[in-house]
Tab-separated table of C-alpha atoms and ligand atoms in Angstrom:
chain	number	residue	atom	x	y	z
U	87	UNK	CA	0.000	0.000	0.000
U	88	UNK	CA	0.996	3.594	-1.274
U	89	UNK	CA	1.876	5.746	2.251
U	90	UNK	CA	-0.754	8.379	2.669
U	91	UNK	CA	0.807	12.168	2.465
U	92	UNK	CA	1.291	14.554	4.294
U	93	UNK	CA	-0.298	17.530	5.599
U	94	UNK	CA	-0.215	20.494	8.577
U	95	UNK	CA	-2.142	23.418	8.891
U	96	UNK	CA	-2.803	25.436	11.715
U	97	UNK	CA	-5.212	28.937	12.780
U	98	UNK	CA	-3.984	31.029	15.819
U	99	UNK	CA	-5.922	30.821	18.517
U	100	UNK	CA	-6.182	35.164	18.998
U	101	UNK	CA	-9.791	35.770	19.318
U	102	UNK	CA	-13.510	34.493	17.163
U	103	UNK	CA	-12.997	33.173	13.791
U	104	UNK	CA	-14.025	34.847	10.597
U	105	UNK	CA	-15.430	33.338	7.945
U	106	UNK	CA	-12.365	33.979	6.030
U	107	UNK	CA	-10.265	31.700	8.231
U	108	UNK	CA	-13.167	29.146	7.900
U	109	UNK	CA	-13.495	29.676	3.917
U	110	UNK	CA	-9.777	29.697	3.216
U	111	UNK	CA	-8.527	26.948	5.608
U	112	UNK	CA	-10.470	25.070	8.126
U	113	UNK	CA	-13.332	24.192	5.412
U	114	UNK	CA	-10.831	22.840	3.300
U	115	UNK	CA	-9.413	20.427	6.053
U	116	UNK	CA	-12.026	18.435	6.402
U	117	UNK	CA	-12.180	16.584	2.870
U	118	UNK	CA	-8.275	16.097	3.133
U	119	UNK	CA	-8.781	13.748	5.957
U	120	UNK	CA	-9.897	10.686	4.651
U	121	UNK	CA	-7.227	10.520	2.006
U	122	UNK	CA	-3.996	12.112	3.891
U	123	UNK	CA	-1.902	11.802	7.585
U	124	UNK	CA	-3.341	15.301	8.754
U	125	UNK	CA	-2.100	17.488	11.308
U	126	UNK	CA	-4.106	20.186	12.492
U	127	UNK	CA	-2.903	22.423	15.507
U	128	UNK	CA	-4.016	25.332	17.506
U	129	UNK	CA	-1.027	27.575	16.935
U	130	UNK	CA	-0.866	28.847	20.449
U	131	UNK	CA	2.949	29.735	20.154
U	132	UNK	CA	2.194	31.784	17.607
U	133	UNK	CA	-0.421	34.115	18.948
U	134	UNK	CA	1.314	35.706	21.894
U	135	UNK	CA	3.163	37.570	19.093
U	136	UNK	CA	0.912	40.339	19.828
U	137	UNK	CA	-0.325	40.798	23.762
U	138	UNK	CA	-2.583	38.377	25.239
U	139	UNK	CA	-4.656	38.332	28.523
U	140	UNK	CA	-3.977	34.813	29.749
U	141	UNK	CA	-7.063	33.797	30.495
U	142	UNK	CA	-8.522	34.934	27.448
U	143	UNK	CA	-5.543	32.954	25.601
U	144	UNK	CA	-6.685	29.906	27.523
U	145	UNK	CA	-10.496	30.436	26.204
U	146	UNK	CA	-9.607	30.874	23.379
U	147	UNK	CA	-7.580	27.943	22.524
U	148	UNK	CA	-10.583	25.335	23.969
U	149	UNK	CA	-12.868	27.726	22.007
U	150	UNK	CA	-10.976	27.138	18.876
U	151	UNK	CA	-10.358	23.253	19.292
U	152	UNK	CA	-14.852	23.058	19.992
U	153	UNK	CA	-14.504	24.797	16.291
U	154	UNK	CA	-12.303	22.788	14.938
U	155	UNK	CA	-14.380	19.599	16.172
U	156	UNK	CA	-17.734	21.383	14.971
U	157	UNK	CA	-16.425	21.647	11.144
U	158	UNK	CA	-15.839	18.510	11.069
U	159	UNK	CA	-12.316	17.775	12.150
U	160	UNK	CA	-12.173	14.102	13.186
U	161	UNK	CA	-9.881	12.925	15.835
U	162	UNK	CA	-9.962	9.253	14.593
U	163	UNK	CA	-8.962	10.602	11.461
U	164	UNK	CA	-6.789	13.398	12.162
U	165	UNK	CA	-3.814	14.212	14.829
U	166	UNK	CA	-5.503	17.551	16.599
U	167	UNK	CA	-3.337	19.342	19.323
U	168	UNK	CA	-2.102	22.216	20.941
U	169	UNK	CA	1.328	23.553	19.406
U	170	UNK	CA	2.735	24.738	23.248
U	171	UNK	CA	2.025	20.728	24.468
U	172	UNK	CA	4.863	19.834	21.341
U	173	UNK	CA	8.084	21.805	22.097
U	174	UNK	CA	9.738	20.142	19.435
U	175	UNK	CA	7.919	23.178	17.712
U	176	UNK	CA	9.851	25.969	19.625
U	177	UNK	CA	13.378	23.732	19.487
U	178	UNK	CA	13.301	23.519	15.874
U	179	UNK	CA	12.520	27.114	15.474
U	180	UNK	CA	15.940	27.942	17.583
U	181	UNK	CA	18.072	26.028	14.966
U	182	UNK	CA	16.333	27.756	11.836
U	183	UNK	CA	16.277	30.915	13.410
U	184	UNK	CA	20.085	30.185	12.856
U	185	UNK	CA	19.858	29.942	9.532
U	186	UNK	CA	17.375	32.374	8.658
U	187	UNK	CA	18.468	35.845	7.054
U	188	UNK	CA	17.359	39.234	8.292
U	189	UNK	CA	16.975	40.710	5.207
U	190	UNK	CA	14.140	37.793	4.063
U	191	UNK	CA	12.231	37.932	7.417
U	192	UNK	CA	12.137	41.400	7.326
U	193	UNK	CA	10.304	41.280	3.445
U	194	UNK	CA	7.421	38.983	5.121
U	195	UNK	CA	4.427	41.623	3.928
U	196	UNK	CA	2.399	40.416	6.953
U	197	UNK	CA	5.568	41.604	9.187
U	198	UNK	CA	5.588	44.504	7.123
U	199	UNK	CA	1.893	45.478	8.177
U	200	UNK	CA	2.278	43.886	11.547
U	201	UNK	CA	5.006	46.160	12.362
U	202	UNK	CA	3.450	49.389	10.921
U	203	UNK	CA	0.213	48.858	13.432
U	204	UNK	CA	2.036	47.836	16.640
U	205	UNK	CA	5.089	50.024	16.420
U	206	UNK	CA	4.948	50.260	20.260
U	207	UNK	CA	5.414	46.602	20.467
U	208	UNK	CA	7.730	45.273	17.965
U	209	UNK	CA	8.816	42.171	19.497
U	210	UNK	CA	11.107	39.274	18.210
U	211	UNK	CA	8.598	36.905	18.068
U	212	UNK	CA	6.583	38.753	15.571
U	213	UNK	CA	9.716	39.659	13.444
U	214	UNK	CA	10.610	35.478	13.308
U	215	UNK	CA	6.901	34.283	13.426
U	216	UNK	CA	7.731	32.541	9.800
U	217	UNK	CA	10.175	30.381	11.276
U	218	UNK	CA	8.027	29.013	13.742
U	219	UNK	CA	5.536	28.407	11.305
U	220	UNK	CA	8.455	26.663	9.355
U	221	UNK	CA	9.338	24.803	12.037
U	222	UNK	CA	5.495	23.424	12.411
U	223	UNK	CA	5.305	22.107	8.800
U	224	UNK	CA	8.967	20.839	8.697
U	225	UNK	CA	8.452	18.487	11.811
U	226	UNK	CA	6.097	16.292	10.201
U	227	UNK	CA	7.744	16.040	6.850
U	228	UNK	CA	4.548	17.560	5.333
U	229	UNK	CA	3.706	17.475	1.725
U	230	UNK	CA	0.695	19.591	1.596
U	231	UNK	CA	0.008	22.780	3.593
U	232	UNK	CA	-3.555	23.820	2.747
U	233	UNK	CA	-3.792	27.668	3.397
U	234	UNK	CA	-5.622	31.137	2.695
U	235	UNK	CA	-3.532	33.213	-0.154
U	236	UNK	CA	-2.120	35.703	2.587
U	237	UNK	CA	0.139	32.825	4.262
U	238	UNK	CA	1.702	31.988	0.550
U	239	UNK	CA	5.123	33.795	0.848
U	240	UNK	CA	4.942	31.911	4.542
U	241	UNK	CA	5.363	28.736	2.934
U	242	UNK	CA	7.780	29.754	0.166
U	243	UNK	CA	10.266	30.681	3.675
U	244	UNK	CA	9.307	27.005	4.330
U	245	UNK	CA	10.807	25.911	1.478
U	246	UNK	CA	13.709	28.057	1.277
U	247	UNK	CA	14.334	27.115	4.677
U	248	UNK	CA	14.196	23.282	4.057
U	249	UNK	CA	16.228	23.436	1.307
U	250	UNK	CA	18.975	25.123	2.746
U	251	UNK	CA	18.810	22.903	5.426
U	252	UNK	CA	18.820	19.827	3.356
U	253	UNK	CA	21.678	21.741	1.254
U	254	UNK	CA	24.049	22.376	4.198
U	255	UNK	CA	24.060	18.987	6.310
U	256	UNK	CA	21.860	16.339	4.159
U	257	UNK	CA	18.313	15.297	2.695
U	258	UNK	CA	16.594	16.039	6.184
U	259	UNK	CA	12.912	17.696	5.426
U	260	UNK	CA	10.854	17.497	2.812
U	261	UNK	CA	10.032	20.362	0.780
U	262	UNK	CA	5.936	21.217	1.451
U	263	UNK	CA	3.915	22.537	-1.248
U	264	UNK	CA	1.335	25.079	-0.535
U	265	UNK	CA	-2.734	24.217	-1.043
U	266	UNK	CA	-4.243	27.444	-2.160
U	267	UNK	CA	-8.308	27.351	-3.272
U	268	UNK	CA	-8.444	29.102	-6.454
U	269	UNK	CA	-12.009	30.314	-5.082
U	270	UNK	CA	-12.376	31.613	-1.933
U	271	UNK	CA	-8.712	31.977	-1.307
U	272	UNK	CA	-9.089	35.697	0.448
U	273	UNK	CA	-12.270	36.264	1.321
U	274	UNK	CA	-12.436	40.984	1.922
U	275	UNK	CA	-13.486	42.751	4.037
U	276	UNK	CA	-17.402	43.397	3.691
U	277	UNK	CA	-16.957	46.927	3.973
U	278	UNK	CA	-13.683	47.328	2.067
U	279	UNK	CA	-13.350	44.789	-0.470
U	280	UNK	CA	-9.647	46.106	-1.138
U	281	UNK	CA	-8.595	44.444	2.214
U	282	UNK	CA	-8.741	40.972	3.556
U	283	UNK	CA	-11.211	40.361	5.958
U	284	UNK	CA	-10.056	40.139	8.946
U	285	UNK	CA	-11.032	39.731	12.948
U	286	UNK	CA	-8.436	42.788	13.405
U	287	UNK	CA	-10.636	45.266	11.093
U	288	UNK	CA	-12.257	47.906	13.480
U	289	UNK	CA	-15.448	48.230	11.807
U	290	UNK	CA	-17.272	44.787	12.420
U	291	UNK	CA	-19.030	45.285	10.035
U	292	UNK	CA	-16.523	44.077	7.571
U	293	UNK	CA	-16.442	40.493	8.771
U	294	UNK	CA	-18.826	37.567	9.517
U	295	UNK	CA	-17.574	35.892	12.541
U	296	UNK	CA	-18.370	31.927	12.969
U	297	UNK	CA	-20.250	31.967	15.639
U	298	UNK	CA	-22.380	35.591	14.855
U	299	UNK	CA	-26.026	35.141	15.005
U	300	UNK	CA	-28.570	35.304	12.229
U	301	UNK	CA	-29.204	38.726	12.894
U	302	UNK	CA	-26.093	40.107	12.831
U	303	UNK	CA	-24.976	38.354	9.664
U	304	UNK	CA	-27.959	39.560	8.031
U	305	UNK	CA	-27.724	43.259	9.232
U	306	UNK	CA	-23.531	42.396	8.143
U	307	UNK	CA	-24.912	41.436	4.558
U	308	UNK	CA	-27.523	43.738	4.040
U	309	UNK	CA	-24.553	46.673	4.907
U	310	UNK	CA	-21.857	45.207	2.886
U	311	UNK	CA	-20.272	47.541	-0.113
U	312	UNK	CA	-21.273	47.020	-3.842
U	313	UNK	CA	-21.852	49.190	-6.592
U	314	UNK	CA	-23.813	51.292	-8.527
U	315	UNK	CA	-24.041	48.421	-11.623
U	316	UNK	CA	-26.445	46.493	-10.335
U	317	UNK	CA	-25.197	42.943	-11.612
U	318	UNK	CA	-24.436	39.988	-10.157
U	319	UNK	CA	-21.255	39.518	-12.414
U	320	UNK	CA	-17.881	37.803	-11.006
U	321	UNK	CA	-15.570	41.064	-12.349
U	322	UNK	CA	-12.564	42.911	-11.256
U	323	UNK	CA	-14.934	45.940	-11.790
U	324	UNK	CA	-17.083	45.293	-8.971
U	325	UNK	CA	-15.100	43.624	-6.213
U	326	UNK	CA	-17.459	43.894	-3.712
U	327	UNK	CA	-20.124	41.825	-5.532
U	328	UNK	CA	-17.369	39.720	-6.351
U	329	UNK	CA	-16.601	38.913	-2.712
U	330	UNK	CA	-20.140	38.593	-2.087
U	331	UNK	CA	-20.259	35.751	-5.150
U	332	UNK	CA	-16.907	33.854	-3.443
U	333	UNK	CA	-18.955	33.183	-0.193
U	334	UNK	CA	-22.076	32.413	-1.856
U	335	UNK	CA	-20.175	29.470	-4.030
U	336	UNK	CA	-17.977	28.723	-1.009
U	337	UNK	CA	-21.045	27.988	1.273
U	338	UNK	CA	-23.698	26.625	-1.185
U	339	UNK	CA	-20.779	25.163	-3.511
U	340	UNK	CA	-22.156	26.478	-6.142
U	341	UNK	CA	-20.352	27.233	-9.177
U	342	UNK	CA	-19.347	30.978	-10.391
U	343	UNK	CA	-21.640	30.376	-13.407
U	344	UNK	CA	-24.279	29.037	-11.707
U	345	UNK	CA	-24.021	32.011	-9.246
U	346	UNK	CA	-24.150	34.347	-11.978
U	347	UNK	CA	-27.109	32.484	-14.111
U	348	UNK	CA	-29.273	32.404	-11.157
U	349	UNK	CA	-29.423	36.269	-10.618
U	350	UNK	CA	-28.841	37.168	-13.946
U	351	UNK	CA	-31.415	40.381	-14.137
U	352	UNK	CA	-31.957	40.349	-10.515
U	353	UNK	CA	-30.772	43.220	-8.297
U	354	UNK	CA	-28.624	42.996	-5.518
U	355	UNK	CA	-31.576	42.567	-2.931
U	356	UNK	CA	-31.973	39.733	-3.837
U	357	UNK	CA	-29.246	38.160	-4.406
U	358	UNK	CA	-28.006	39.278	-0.599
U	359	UNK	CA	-30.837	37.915	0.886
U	360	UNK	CA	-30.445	34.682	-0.407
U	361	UNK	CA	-26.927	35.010	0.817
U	362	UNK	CA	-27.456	35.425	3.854
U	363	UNK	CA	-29.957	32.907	4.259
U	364	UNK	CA	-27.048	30.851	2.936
U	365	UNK	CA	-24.282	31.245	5.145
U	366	UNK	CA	-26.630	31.223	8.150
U	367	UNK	CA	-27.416	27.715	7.287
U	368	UNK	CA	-24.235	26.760	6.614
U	369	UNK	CA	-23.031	27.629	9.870
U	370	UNK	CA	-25.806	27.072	12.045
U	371	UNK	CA	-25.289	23.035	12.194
U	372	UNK	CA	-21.398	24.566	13.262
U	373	UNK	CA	-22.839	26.646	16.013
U	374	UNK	CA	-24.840	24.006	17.328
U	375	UNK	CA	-22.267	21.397	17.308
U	376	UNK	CA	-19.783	23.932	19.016
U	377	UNK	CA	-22.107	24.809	21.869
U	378	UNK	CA	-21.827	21.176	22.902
U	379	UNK	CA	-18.597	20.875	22.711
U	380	UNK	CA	-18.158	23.330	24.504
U	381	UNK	CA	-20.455	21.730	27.397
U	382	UNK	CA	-17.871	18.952	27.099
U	383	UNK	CA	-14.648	19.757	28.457
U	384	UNK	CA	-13.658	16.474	29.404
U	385	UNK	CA	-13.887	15.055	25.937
U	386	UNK	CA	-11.921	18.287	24.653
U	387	UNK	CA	-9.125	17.725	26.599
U	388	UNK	CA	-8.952	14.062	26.119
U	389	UNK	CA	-8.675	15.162	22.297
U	390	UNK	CA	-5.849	17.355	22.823
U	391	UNK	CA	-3.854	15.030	24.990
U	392	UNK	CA	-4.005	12.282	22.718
U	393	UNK	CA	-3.537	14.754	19.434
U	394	UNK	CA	-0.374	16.161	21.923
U	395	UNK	CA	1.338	12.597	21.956
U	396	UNK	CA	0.381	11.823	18.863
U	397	UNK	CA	2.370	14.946	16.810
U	398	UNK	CA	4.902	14.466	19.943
U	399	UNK	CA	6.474	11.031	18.131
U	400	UNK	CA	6.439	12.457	14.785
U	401	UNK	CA	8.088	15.812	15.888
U	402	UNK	CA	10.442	14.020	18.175
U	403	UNK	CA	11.700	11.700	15.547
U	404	UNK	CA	12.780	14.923	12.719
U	405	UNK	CA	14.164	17.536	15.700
U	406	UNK	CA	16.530	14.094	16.811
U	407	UNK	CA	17.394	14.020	13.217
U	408	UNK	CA	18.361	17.201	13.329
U	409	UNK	CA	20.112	17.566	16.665
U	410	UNK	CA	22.641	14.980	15.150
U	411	UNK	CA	23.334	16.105	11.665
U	412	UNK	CA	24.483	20.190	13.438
U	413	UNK	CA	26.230	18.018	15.508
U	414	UNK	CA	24.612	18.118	19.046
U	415	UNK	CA	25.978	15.031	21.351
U	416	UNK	CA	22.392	13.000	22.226
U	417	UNK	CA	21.984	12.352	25.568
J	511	TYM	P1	-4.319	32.803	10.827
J	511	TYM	O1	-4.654	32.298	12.170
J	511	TYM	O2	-4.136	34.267	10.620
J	511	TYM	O3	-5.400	32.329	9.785
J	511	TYM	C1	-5.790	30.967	9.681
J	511	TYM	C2	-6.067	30.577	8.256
J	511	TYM	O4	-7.094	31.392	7.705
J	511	TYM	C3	-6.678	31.918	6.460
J	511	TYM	N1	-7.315	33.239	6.287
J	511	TYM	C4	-8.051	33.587	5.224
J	511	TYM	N2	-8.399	32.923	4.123
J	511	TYM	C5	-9.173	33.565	3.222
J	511	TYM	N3	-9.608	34.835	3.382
J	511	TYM	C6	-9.296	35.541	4.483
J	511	TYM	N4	-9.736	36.803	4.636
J	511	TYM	C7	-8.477	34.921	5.466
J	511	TYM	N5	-7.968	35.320	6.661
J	511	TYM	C8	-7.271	34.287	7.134
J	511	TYM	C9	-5.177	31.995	6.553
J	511	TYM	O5	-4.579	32.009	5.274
J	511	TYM	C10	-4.851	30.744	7.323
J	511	TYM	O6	-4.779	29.623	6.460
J	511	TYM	N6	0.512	31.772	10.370
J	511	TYM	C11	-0.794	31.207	10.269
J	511	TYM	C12	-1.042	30.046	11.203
J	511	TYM	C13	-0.019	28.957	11.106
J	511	TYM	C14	0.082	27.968	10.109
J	511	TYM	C15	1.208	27.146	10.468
J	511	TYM	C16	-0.637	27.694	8.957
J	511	TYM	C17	0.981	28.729	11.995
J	511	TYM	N7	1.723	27.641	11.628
J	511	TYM	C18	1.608	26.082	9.703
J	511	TYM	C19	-0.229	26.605	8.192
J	511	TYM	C20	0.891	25.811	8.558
J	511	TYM	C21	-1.807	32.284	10.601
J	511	TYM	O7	-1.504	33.267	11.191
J	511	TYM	O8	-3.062	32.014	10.252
């Protein structure tokens, strides 16, 4: 029998989820399960790169494991856990931090932007966030790393990184290719559809969280930007509509076309009632399904300790690897 690949991906446990993070990763997860090894981790290490109240952190992280269940993640399928509970994560990072150049950290465009908002706080961690994130796909010798468009130059680090790596010392990691949706890729901001949405935006009225209620992602639809053109067309011209069409097809998996055919002649009333009818369905059996997990903490944390020593023997196995080959002296 053929091994089954590999893949990692991972959401930051910093606060409610957008239905961008759902459209452009965690919905994608699911059908990758059945047919590869997945890994799928709460990227705590990564989120105290900007300020966190602990106990917020903590909620957080349970919150976003209940979400991960609710979409459909599987433990029996998949290996879920907690990055923090694998420190094979943070180890690796110290030895590519090594070998990691200032000058390509410091073109990351989501350091870039990052930076510019929290000049005040312009910690390390923020500046070598990539090489964690490096570090997470390279321990499990991933193939596939399915991911919104913004995390692309992310993964090309990966790469660079792994093949330097392999370069210097010997074949040690393999090189991961990125799994980028050509539909629903970057979901904008519903009130700016020249930015990604995003839970950071200060108007919330530019993104849909997961768990918002009906209301409030009708009121969000009703309010979000179009034009004067009145046409449901899929163009560069009218990006707003256009972002309304990608999470119409990404929730009712419909196609462009048949998005297009269907309100062909319609206005936009329409069209963003249906919508929101749409995506209210399509996360209401998620909402329900995370309230009781949520009821359940024991079964939560039974996930994460067995997802913890699951990744733990895979992780263990590359950073021993690569202890030897820089030429550490085991224990
Ligand atoms: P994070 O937590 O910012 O986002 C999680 C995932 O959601 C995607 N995403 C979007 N997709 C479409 N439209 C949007 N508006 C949108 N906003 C966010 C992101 O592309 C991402 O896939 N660094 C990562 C987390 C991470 C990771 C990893 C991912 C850490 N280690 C290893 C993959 C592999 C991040 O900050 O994602």
């Amino acid at each position: 029998m053929e091994e089954k690949k590999t893949v990692f991906s991972g959401v930051q446990p910093s606060g409610a989820l957008t239905i961008g993070n759902y459209i452009g990763s965690i919905r994608n997860w699911i059908d990758l399960q059945d047919d590869y090894n997945c890994f799928y981790s709460i990227v705590d290490l990564h989120a105290i790169t900007v300020p966190q109240v602990p106990k917020d952190l903590r909620k957080n992280t349970l919150d976003l494991l209940a979400l991960y269940l609710a979409s459909g993640l599987d433990p029996e399928k998949s290996t879920i856990f907690i990055q923090s509970h694998v420190s094979a994560h943070a180890e690796l990072t110290w030895v590519l931090n090594t070998m990691s150049y200032m000058g390509q950290l410091s073109r990351m465009t989501q350091f870039k932007e990052k930076s510019k908002r929290s000049e005040e706080n312009l910690n390390a961690g923020l500046f070598t966030y990539p090489v964690l994130m490096a570090s997470d796909i390279l321990l499990y010798q991933t193939d596939l790393v399915p991911v919104g468009e913004d995390q692309k130059q992310h993964l090309e680090l990966a790469r660079d990184l792994a093949e330097r790596f392999n370069n210097r010392y010997s074949e040690t990691f393999k090189v991961p290719d990125p799994l980028i949706k050509k539909v629903g890729a970057r979901i904008m901001s519903l009130q700016n559809p020249e930015s990604k949405m995003s839970k950071s935006d200060n108007n919330e009225n530019g993104y849909i969280l997961l768990l918002d209620s009906p209301d409030i992602i009708n009121r969000k639809i009703k309010r979000a930007v179009t034009d004067s053109l009145g046409q449901v067309k899929y163009s560069d011209e009218q990006p707003g509509v256009k972002n309304l069409i990608n999470i119409y097809s990404a929730f009712s998996r419909n196609s462009i076309e048949e998005i297009e055919s269907k309100y062909e002649g319609a206005g936009y009333g329409q069209f963003k009632k249906d919508l929101a009818e749409i995506v209210i369905e399509g996360l209401r059996p998620i909402q329900t399904k995370y309230d009781d997990y949520m009821k359940n903490k024991d079964y939560l944390k039974e996930v994460y300790k067995g997802g913890a020593e699951k990744a733990e023997r895979v992780a263990r196995k590359t950073l021993r690897k690569v202890y030897k080959k820089v030429g550490f002296i085991p224990r």
